[in-house]
Coordinates of C-alpha atoms in Angstrom, one line a residue:
M1 CA 86.1 99.7 77.2
K2 CA 88.5 96.8 78.0
N3 CA 90.6 99.2 80.1
V4 CA 87.5 100.3 82.1
N5 CA 86.5 96.7 82.7
A6 CA 90.0 95.8 83.8
L7 CA 90.0 98.8 86.1
I8 CA 86.8 97.7 87.7
F9 CA 88.1 94.2 88.1
L10 CA 91.3 95.2 89.7
S11 CA 89.4 97.5 92.1
I12 CA 87.3 94.8 93.5
P13 CA 89.9 93.6 96.1
F14 CA 90.2 97.1 97.6
L15 CA 86.4 97.5 97.8
F16 CA 86.0 94.0 99.2
V17 CA 88.5 94.6 102.0
F18 CA 87.0 98.1 102.7
A19 CA 83.5 96.6 103.0
G20 CA 84.7 93.7 105.1
A21 CA 86.5 95.9 107.5
T22 CA 83.6 98.4 107.7
F23 CA 80.6 96.1 107.8
F24 CA 81.4 92.4 108.3
N25 CA 84.6 91.9 110.2
P26 CA 85.5 88.5 108.6
W27 CA 87.9 86.2 110.4
F28 CA 90.8 86.7 107.9
L29 CA 91.1 90.5 108.4
F30 CA 93.2 90.8 111.6
S31 CA 94.4 94.4 111.2
N32 CA 92.9 97.5 112.7
K33 CA 89.7 98.7 110.9
I34 CA 91.0 102.2 110.2
Y35 CA 94.2 100.8 108.8
L36 CA 92.4 98.5 106.4
Q37 CA 90.1 101.3 105.2
T38 CA 93.0 103.6 104.6
I39 CA 95.1 101.1 102.6
S40 CA 92.0 100.1 100.6
I41 CA 91.1 103.6 99.6
S42 CA 94.7 104.6 98.9
S43 CA 95.3 101.5 96.7
L44 CA 92.1 102.2 94.8
L45 CA 93.2 105.8 94.0
Y46 CA 96.6 104.5 93.0
T47 CA 95.0 102.0 90.6
V48 CA 92.8 104.7 89.0
L49 CA 95.9 107.0 88.6
I50 CA 97.9 104.2 86.8
F51 CA 95.0 103.5 84.4
V52 CA 94.4 107.2 83.7
Y53 CA 98.0 108.4 83.2
S54 CA 100.1 105.3 82.3
K55 CA 100.9 104.7 78.7
K56 CA 101.8 101.4 77.0
S57 CA 105.6 100.9 77.1
R58 CA 107.9 98.4 75.5
I59 CA 108.9 95.3 77.5
I60 CA 112.0 96.3 79.5
P61 CA 114.1 93.3 80.3
T62 CA 115.1 93.0 83.9
R63 CA 118.8 93.0 82.8
E64 CA 118.2 96.6 81.5
L65 CA 116.5 97.7 84.8
F66 CA 119.1 96.2 87.0
S67 CA 122.7 95.3 86.2
G68 CA 125.3 93.3 88.1
N69 CA 125.6 94.2 91.8
Y70 CA 122.5 96.5 91.7
Y71 CA 120.2 93.6 90.9
L72 CA 121.9 91.2 93.3
A73 CA 121.5 93.8 96.1
A74 CA 117.8 94.2 95.2
I75 CA 117.0 90.5 95.4
L76 CA 118.9 90.2 98.6
I77 CA 117.4 93.2 100.4
I78 CA 113.7 92.1 99.9
P79 CA 114.2 88.6 101.4
G80 CA 116.4 90.2 104.1
I81 CA 113.6 92.5 105.1
S82 CA 111.2 89.6 105.0
F83 CA 113.4 87.4 107.3
T84 CA 113.8 90.3 109.7
G85 CA 110.0 90.6 109.9
M86 CA 109.8 86.8 110.6
L87 CA 112.2 87.1 113.5
L88 CA 110.8 90.3 115.0
F89 CA 107.1 89.4 114.7
P90 CA 106.5 85.8 115.5
V91 CA 102.8 84.7 115.5
N92 CA 101.5 84.7 119.1
N93 CA 97.9 84.3 118.3
L94 CA 96.8 80.9 119.7
N95 CA 93.6 80.9 117.7
L96 CA 95.4 79.9 114.6
G97 CA 96.1 76.2 114.0
D98 CA 95.4 73.7 116.9
G99 CA 96.8 76.3 119.3
I100 CA 96.8 75.2 122.9
L101 CA 95.7 71.6 122.1
L102 CA 98.8 71.1 119.9
L103 CA 101.2 72.4 122.5
E104 CA 99.5 70.3 125.2
N105 CA 99.9 67.2 123.1
V106 CA 103.5 67.8 122.1
F107 CA 104.4 68.6 125.7
L108 CA 102.7 65.4 126.9
E109 CA 104.1 62.9 124.3
T110 CA 107.6 64.4 124.4
G111 CA 107.6 64.2 128.1
I112 CA 106.6 60.6 128.1
F113 CA 108.3 59.1 125.0
G114 CA 110.9 61.8 124.0
Y115 CA 109.1 62.6 120.8
Q116 CA 105.5 63.0 119.4
L117 CA 104.3 60.3 116.9
T118 CA 101.4 61.1 114.5
L119 CA 101.1 59.5 111.1
D120 CA 99.3 62.5 109.6
E121 CA 102.3 64.8 109.9
F122 CA 105.1 62.5 110.9
L123 CA 108.2 64.4 109.9
E124 CA 106.8 67.7 111.2
A125 CA 105.7 66.3 114.5
I126 CA 108.8 64.2 115.2
S127 CA 111.2 67.1 114.2
H128 CA 109.4 69.7 116.4
S129 CA 109.0 67.3 119.4
Y130 CA 112.5 65.8 119.2
L131 CA 114.1 69.3 119.0
Y132 CA 112.0 70.3 122.1
S133 CA 113.2 67.2 124.0
L134 CA 116.8 68.4 123.4
I135 CA 116.1 71.9 124.7
G136 CA 113.1 71.3 126.9
E137 CA 115.0 71.4 130.2
G138 CA 115.9 75.0 129.5
S139 CA 112.5 76.1 128.2
P140 CA 109.2 74.9 129.6
D141 CA 107.3 76.3 126.6
P142 CA 107.1 73.9 123.7
R143 CA 106.6 76.8 121.3
V144 CA 110.4 77.4 121.2
S145 CA 111.0 74.4 118.9
Y146 CA 108.2 75.4 116.6
R147 CA 109.7 78.9 116.3
I148 CA 113.2 77.6 115.6
L149 CA 112.1 75.2 112.8
S150 CA 109.7 77.8 111.4
W151 CA 112.4 80.4 111.1
A152 CA 114.9 77.8 109.8
S153 CA 112.4 76.7 107.1
G154 CA 111.8 80.4 106.3
F155 CA 115.5 81.1 105.9
L156 CA 115.9 78.1 103.5
F157 CA 112.7 79.1 101.7
L158 CA 114.1 82.6 101.1
G159 CA 117.4 81.1 100.0
I160 CA 115.6 79.1 97.3
V161 CA 113.7 82.3 96.3
I162 CA 117.0 84.2 95.9
L163 CA 118.7 81.5 93.8
F164 CA 115.6 81.1 91.5
S165 CA 115.2 84.8 91.1
K166 CA 118.9 85.3 90.2
K167 CA 118.9 82.5 87.7
Y168 CA 115.8 83.8 85.8
M169 CA 116.2 87.5 86.5
I170 CA 112.9 87.8 88.3
R171 CA 111.9 91.4 88.9
P172 CA 112.2 92.5 92.5
V173 CA 108.6 93.6 92.6
L174 CA 107.6 90.0 91.8
I175 CA 109.8 88.7 94.7
G176 CA 107.7 91.2 96.7
L177 CA 104.6 89.5 95.4
L178 CA 105.8 86.1 96.4
L179 CA 106.8 87.2 99.9
S180 CA 103.7 89.3 100.7
S181 CA 101.1 86.5 100.6
N182 CA 99.8 85.8 104.1
G183 CA 100.9 82.2 103.7
I184 CA 104.3 83.4 104.5
I185 CA 103.2 83.8 108.2
L186 CA 104.0 80.0 108.4
F187 CA 107.6 81.2 108.7
H188 CA 106.9 83.8 111.4
G189 CA 107.7 81.4 114.2
Y190 CA 104.3 79.7 113.5
V191 CA 103.3 77.1 116.0
E192 CA 102.0 74.3 113.8
N193 CA 103.1 71.4 111.7
Y194 CA 103.0 73.1 108.3
T195 CA 106.4 74.7 108.0
I196 CA 108.7 71.9 106.9
V197 CA 106.1 70.6 104.5
T198 CA 105.8 74.0 102.9
L199 CA 109.6 74.2 102.4
F200 CA 109.7 70.7 100.7
L201 CA 106.6 71.5 98.6
F202 CA 108.4 74.6 97.3
L203 CA 111.5 72.6 96.6
T204 CA 109.6 69.9 94.8
M205 CA 107.8 72.6 92.6
I206 CA 111.1 74.3 91.8
Y207 CA 112.8 71.0 90.9
G208 CA 109.9 70.0 88.7
Y209 CA 109.7 73.4 87.0
E210 CA 113.4 73.6 86.4
T211 CA 114.0 70.1 85.0
I212 CA 111.0 70.3 82.7
K213 CA 112.0 73.7 81.5
R214 CA 115.5 72.5 80.7
G215 CA 114.1 69.6 78.8
E216 CA 115.6 66.9 81.0
T217 CA 114.5 63.3 80.4
G218 CA 115.1 60.0 82.1
L219 CA 114.1 57.8 85.0
A220 CA 116.8 59.3 87.3
Y221 CA 115.0 62.7 87.3
I222 CA 111.7 61.1 88.0
L223 CA 113.1 59.2 91.0
V224 CA 114.5 62.4 92.5
A225 CA 111.0 64.0 92.1
V226 CA 109.4 60.9 93.8
F227 CA 112.0 61.1 96.6
L228 CA 111.1 64.8 97.2
G229 CA 107.4 63.9 97.0
C230 CA 107.8 61.2 99.6
I231 CA 109.6 63.6 102.0
T232 CA 106.8 66.1 101.5
I233 CA 104.2 63.4 102.2
Y234 CA 106.1 62.2 105.3
S235 CA 106.0 65.9 106.5
H236 CA 102.2 66.0 106.1
L237 CA 99.9 63.5 104.4
V238 CA 97.8 66.3 102.8
S239 CA 100.7 66.9 100.5
G240 CA 99.7 63.6 98.8
Y241 CA 97.6 65.7 96.5
I242 CA 100.8 66.5 94.7
I243 CA 100.4 63.1 93.0
F244 CA 98.6 64.6 90.0
A245 CA 101.5 66.9 89.3
L246 CA 104.0 64.1 89.8
A247 CA 102.1 61.8 87.4
F248 CA 102.3 64.6 84.8
Y249 CA 106.0 65.1 85.5
C250 CA 106.6 61.4 84.9
Y251 CA 104.8 61.7 81.6
V252 CA 106.8 64.7 80.4
V253 CA 110.2 63.6 81.6
S254 CA 109.9 60.0 80.3
E255 CA 111.6 59.2 77.0
K256 CA 109.3 58.2 74.2
G257 CA 107.9 54.8 74.8
N258 CA 109.1 54.6 78.4
F259 CA 106.2 56.3 80.2
I260 CA 104.5 53.1 81.4
R261 CA 107.8 51.5 82.5
N262 CA 108.9 54.6 84.3
T263 CA 105.5 55.0 86.0
L264 CA 105.5 51.4 87.3
I265 CA 109.1 51.7 88.6
S266 CA 108.7 55.1 90.2
S267 CA 105.2 54.2 91.7
A268 CA 106.6 51.0 93.2
I269 CA 109.5 52.8 94.8
G270 CA 107.3 55.7 96.0
L271 CA 104.6 53.4 97.4
G272 CA 107.3 51.2 98.9
L273 CA 108.9 54.0 100.8
V274 CA 105.6 55.2 102.1
A275 CA 104.5 51.6 102.9
L276 CA 107.6 50.8 104.9
F277 CA 107.1 53.9 107.0
F278 CA 103.5 53.0 107.8
I279 CA 104.3 49.3 108.4
Y280 CA 107.1 50.2 110.9
F281 CA 105.2 52.7 113.0
I282 CA 101.9 50.7 113.0
F283 CA 103.3 47.2 113.6
L284 CA 106.9 47.2 114.7
A285 CA 108.0 50.4 116.5
D286 CA 108.3 50.5 120.3
V287 CA 105.7 53.3 120.4
R288 CA 103.1 52.5 117.8
A289 CA 100.6 54.8 116.1
D290 CA 97.1 54.7 117.3
L291 CA 94.9 54.6 114.2
S292 CA 91.9 55.8 116.1
Q293 CA 93.8 59.1 116.6
T294 CA 94.7 59.7 112.9
H295 CA 92.8 61.0 109.8
I296 CA 94.2 58.0 107.9
A297 CA 91.6 55.7 109.3
H298 CA 88.8 58.3 109.3
P299 CA 89.5 60.9 106.6
P300 CA 87.3 64.0 107.3
F301 CA 85.7 64.4 103.9
Y302 CA 82.7 66.6 103.4
P303 CA 79.5 64.9 102.5
M304 CA 78.7 65.6 98.8
R305 CA 75.6 67.7 99.7
R306 CA 77.7 70.0 101.9
M307 CA 80.8 70.0 99.6
F308 CA 79.1 72.5 97.2
S309 CA 77.1 74.5 99.8
L310 CA 77.3 78.2 100.1
N311 CA 79.0 77.8 103.5
H312 CA 81.8 75.7 102.1
V313 CA 82.2 78.1 99.2
Y314 CA 82.7 80.8 101.8
E315 CA 85.2 78.7 103.7
I316 CA 87.3 78.2 100.6
G317 CA 87.0 81.8 99.5
S318 CA 88.0 83.0 103.0
C319 CA 91.1 80.8 103.0
I320 CA 92.1 82.1 99.6
G321 CA 91.3 85.6 100.8
F322 CA 93.6 85.2 103.7
S323 CA 96.5 83.1 102.3
C324 CA 96.9 84.3 98.7
F325 CA 94.3 86.9 97.8
V326 CA 96.5 89.1 95.6
P327 CA 98.2 86.3 93.6
F328 CA 94.8 84.6 93.1
W329 CA 93.2 87.9 91.9
I330 CA 96.1 88.6 89.5
L331 CA 95.6 85.1 87.9
S332 CA 91.8 85.7 87.8
H333 CA 92.5 89.0 85.9
Q334 CA 94.8 87.3 83.4
F335 CA 92.3 84.4 82.8
T336 CA 89.4 86.9 82.4
F337 CA 91.1 89.4 80.1
E338 CA 94.0 87.5 78.5
R339 CA 92.5 84.0 78.1
K340 CA 94.3 83.1 74.9
R341 CA 97.6 84.2 76.2
M342 CA 97.0 82.2 79.4
V343 CA 96.2 79.1 77.4
S344 CA 99.5 79.5 75.6
F345 CA 101.2 80.0 78.9
L346 CA 99.8 76.8 80.3
A347 CA 100.6 74.9 77.1
K348 CA 104.2 75.0 78.4
P349 CA 104.7 71.8 80.4
E350 CA 106.7 73.5 83.2
N351 CA 103.9 76.0 83.8
L352 CA 101.2 73.3 83.6
F353 CA 103.2 71.3 86.2
V354 CA 102.8 74.1 88.7
C355 CA 99.2 74.6 87.8
L356 CA 98.5 70.9 88.5
V357 CA 100.1 71.3 92.0
S358 CA 97.6 74.1 92.6
A359 CA 94.7 72.0 91.2
G360 CA 95.6 69.1 93.5
F361 CA 95.4 71.2 96.6
L362 CA 92.3 73.0 95.5
I363 CA 90.7 69.5 95.3
H364 CA 91.8 69.0 98.9
G365 CA 90.3 72.4 99.9
I366 CA 87.0 71.4 98.3
T367 CA 86.7 67.9 99.7
F368 CA 88.2 68.4 103.2
N369 CA 86.0 69.1 106.2
P370 CA 87.6 71.8 108.5
L371 CA 86.7 70.2 111.8
L372 CA 87.9 73.1 114.0
G373 CA 86.5 75.9 111.9
F374 CA 88.2 79.2 111.3
P375 CA 90.7 80.7 111.8
S376 CA 92.0 77.5 113.3
D377 CA 91.9 75.4 110.2
W378 CA 93.2 78.0 107.7
D379 CA 96.6 76.3 107.5
I380 CA 95.4 72.8 106.6
M381 CA 92.9 74.2 104.1
S382 CA 95.3 76.5 102.3
F383 CA 98.1 74.4 100.9
Y384 CA 97.3 75.9 97.5
W385 CA 98.6 79.3 98.6
L386 CA 102.1 78.6 97.6
P387 CA 101.6 77.1 94.0
I388 CA 99.0 79.8 93.3
T389 CA 101.5 82.5 94.4
F390 CA 104.4 80.9 92.5
L391 CA 102.2 80.6 89.4
S392 CA 101.3 84.3 89.5
V393 CA 105.0 85.2 89.7
L394 CA 105.7 83.0 86.6
V395 CA 102.8 84.6 84.7
L396 CA 103.9 88.2 85.4
H397 CA 107.6 87.3 84.7
E398 CA 106.6 86.1 81.3
F399 CA 104.3 89.0 80.5
G400 CA 106.7 91.7 81.8
T401 CA 105.0 94.7 80.4
E402 CA 101.8 93.9 82.4
V403 CA 103.4 94.2 85.8
K404 CA 102.9 98.0 86.1
Q405 CA 99.1 97.7 86.3
Y406 CA 99.4 95.4 89.3
Y407 CA 101.7 97.6 91.4
P408 CA 98.8 98.9 93.6
L409 CA 97.6 95.4 94.1
I410 CA 101.0 94.0 95.0
I411 CA 101.7 96.9 97.4
F412 CA 98.2 96.4 98.9
G413 CA 99.0 92.7 99.5
L414 CA 102.2 93.7 101.2
L415 CA 100.4 96.2 103.5
L416 CA 97.7 93.5 104.3
Y417 CA 100.4 91.0 105.1
T418 CA 102.3 93.5 107.2
G419 CA 99.2 94.5 109.2
N420 CA 98.3 90.9 109.7
F421 CA 101.7 89.7 111.1
I422 CA 101.9 92.7 113.4
S423 CA 98.4 92.0 114.7
L424 CA 99.0 88.3 115.0
N425 CA 102.1 89.1 117.1
K426 CA 100.0 90.4 119.9
I427 CA 99.7 88.2 123.0
D428 CA 96.4 87.3 124.6
P429 CA 97.0 87.2 128.4
A430 CA 94.0 85.0 129.1
K431 CA 95.2 82.4 126.5
E432 CA 98.7 82.5 127.9
E433 CA 97.4 81.9 131.4
K434 CA 95.2 79.0 130.3
L435 CA 98.2 77.4 128.5
K436 CA 100.4 77.8 131.5
S437 CA 97.8 76.1 133.7
I438 CA 97.3 73.2 131.3
L439 CA 101.0 72.6 130.9
E440 CA 101.4 72.5 134.7
V441 CA 98.7 69.8 134.9
T442 CA 100.5 68.0 132.1
R443 CA 103.8 68.2 133.8
Q444 CA 102.4 66.7 137.0
F445 CA 100.9 63.8 135.0
I446 CA 104.2 63.1 133.2
H447 CA 106.1 63.0 136.5
M448 CA 103.6 60.5 138.1
N449 CA 103.0 58.3 135.1
R450 CA 106.0 58.3 132.7
N451 CA 107.5 55.0 133.8
E452 CA 104.2 53.1 134.0
I453 CA 103.2 54.2 130.5
R454 CA 106.6 53.3 129.0
E455 CA 106.3 49.8 130.4
S456 CA 102.9 49.2 128.7
Q457 CA 102.6 47.1 125.5
S458 CA 104.0 48.7 122.4
D459 CA 100.6 48.7 120.7
Q460 CA 98.9 50.1 123.8
K461 CA 101.2 52.9 124.9
K462 CA 99.6 55.7 122.9
F463 CA 96.1 54.6 123.9
Y464 CA 97.0 54.1 127.6
M465 CA 98.8 57.5 127.7
K466 CA 95.9 59.5 126.1
T467 CA 93.2 57.8 128.1
S468 CA 94.9 58.0 131.5
Y469 CA 95.9 61.7 130.8
F470 CA 92.3 62.5 129.9
L471 CA 91.0 61.0 133.2
Y472 CA 93.7 62.7 135.2
K473 CA 93.0 66.1 133.6
T474 CA 89.2 65.8 134.1
K475 CA 89.8 64.7 137.7
M476 CA 91.9 67.8 138.4
N477 CA 89.2 70.0 136.8
L478 CA 86.4 68.4 138.8
L479 CA 88.3 69.0 142.0
N480 CA 88.4 72.7 141.2
L481 CA 84.6 72.9 140.8
E482 CA 82.2 73.7 143.5
P483 CA 80.8 70.4 145.1
G484 CA 77.4 69.3 143.8
T485 CA 75.5 66.2 143.0
E486 CA 76.7 65.8 139.4
Q487 CA 80.2 66.8 140.3
I488 CA 80.5 64.2 143.0
S489 CA 78.9 61.6 140.8
L490 CA 81.4 62.3 137.9
A491 CA 84.3 62.3 140.3
K492 CA 83.4 58.8 141.5
L493 CA 82.9 57.6 138.0
N494 CA 86.3 59.1 137.0
S495 CA 88.0 57.2 139.8
A496 CA 86.2 53.9 138.8
L497 CA 87.2 54.4 135.1
E498 CA 90.8 55.1 136.1
K499 CA 91.0 51.9 138.2
E500 CA 89.5 49.9 135.5
L501 CA 91.9 51.2 132.9
N502 CA 94.9 50.3 135.1
S503 CA 93.6 46.8 135.8
N504 CA 93.3 46.2 132.0
R505 CA 96.6 47.8 131.0
I506 CA 98.2 44.5 130.1
D507 CA 96.7 42.8 127.0
P508 CA 93.2 44.4 126.9
T509 CA 90.6 42.6 124.8
K510 CA 88.9 44.3 121.8
E511 CA 85.5 43.7 123.5
W512 CA 86.6 45.4 126.7
T513 CA 88.2 48.3 124.8
K514 CA 85.0 48.9 122.7
D515 CA 82.8 48.8 125.8
Y516 CA 85.2 51.0 127.8
L517 CA 85.4 53.7 125.2
Q518 CA 81.7 53.8 125.0
R519 CA 81.4 54.4 128.7
L520 CA 84.3 56.9 128.5
T521 CA 82.4 58.8 125.8
D522 CA 79.3 59.0 128.0
F523 CA 81.4 60.2 130.9
H524 CA 82.9 62.9 128.7
S525 CA 79.5 64.0 127.5
R526 CA 78.3 64.5 131.1
Y527 CA 81.6 66.2 132.0
L528 CA 81.2 68.7 129.1
T529 CA 77.6 69.5 130.1
L530 CA 78.7 70.1 133.7
I531 CA 81.5 72.4 132.6
R532 CA 79.2 74.4 130.2
N533 CA 76.6 74.9 133.0
K534 CA 79.3 76.2 135.4

C-alpha cells in the first residue's frame, strides 16, 4: 500500500503539468503545449514502470559506480553541457524581471554618473552598470553587461558544483538535479540583478555546510561566514534573510561558553560593515542614494489579511513550481513517507543550516508583496530555489538507494528546464522595438542634461535626474500624440513643471519638494489616463 501511495504522490507533478498545459496555461509554463503534454505522459509511464519492475537493491556507493577518471569525466560533462546551454540560449524574454524598465534605468544612470546606484541591490547594480560604462561605447544595448556577469557567475557556480561533487562523490544524476531547476536560468545571460547574489549565497551555504560538517569551531570561522553574508547582502538586501542560518551557524561553531561573546563580536562587525556602507552612500558620497526610490524606506510587505490569502498561496506555489518544482516535490515525498529518517537527517547541524537558509527565504516569499506581478517578480520571490534544490541533493546523496525512484522526476525536471530556456530565448520584435525607442529618447536626454545634473547638489542629483528625465520623456510622448484639449493642457503643464524644477535645482526646501511631488503625481495620473484613452 505504501508503494501505491508513493507512486500516486510522485505522479502528481506530471498530472499537474499536463493539466496546466491543457486547461489553464499558467505563467510558469513557457514551453509548447504539445511538448509539455508529451513529457508529462512519458514521465508518468516511466514512473509506473519503475515501481512495477524495480526491486530493492543494496546501496551502491558512488565509488563503485564510477572510478577515477570515469567519475571525473561524468562530473565535468554535465556542468559542461549546462554551461553550453547558458551560452547558446540566453534569456531574451523581457517579461521576466524588471525588463525594459531596468534597462532604461541602468542606461540612464550609467550615462549620467558612470554607474547605477541603488541600495536594494548595490553590488549587483554597480557591477553591471560599471561594466557597461567600460564597454558601452561599443555596445548601445545595456544587456551586454548583464549577459557577461550572468555567464561569469554561472561559470563560477558550476566550478563550485564540480569541486563539491568531487569531494563528496555526489552522483552525476544528482548534479543533474541541481542543474535542472529553472532557477538556473539566472545564469542564462539573465538581465536582472540576481546573478551575483545567487553565486555568493551558494558560496555561503557551501562554506557553512563544509565547516560545520568538519566540526570546525572558533570565532575566525564565524567571521568568514559573516563576511560572506555581508557581501551577499551588499549584492541584494533580500539576502538578509540568511541571518537565521548565520545565527545558528554562530551557535554551532562557537566553543562551549563562547556563544554570546562570539555573537556580540560578529554581530558588531557585520552590522558595522553594513552600516558604513549605508552611511557613506546616504550621507557622504558624491552621488547619494534617494531613499524615496528604495524598498529600505518603504518595504513592500503584504498586509496580514492578504498574506495568507488564496491568491498569495498561488503566487508562492507558482514561484516554487517554476523555480524548483522537482527538488521541492522530492523533499515533500521524503517528509511524507520517510518522516523519521528526515528528522534524523535534519538533526545533523550541517543539514539544518541549509534548511534554515531555505526557511529564511520562504519567510521572505510569504511576507513580500510582488508589486509587478508575474512572471516579472518570479526572481525576487524565489530566492529559496537554491537552498531547497541543494537540500534535496543532500537528502538523496545520503539516502543513496532511494535515487532510482526519482529518475523520472529528475529527467522530467531537466526536460521542463530545457523547454523553458529554449522558449525564453525567443525574441519579441515588438518589445525590442519599444526598448530601442526608449533608449533613443534616453540617449537624447543624457546628451542634453548630463553636465547640468552632475553639477547639482550631491543629495539632489538622483532626485533631479529622475524627475527631469520623467518630464522629458512624457514631453516627447505628448508631442507624438494627436493634438487635443487634454494633450495641449498637459504639454503646457509639463513645460511649467520643468521650468519650476530647474529654478529650484539649487537647495530646494522640503516644503517645496513635498508640494511639487504632489503636483507631479497629479500630472502623471492625468498623463496615464490620456495614454490609456489613446
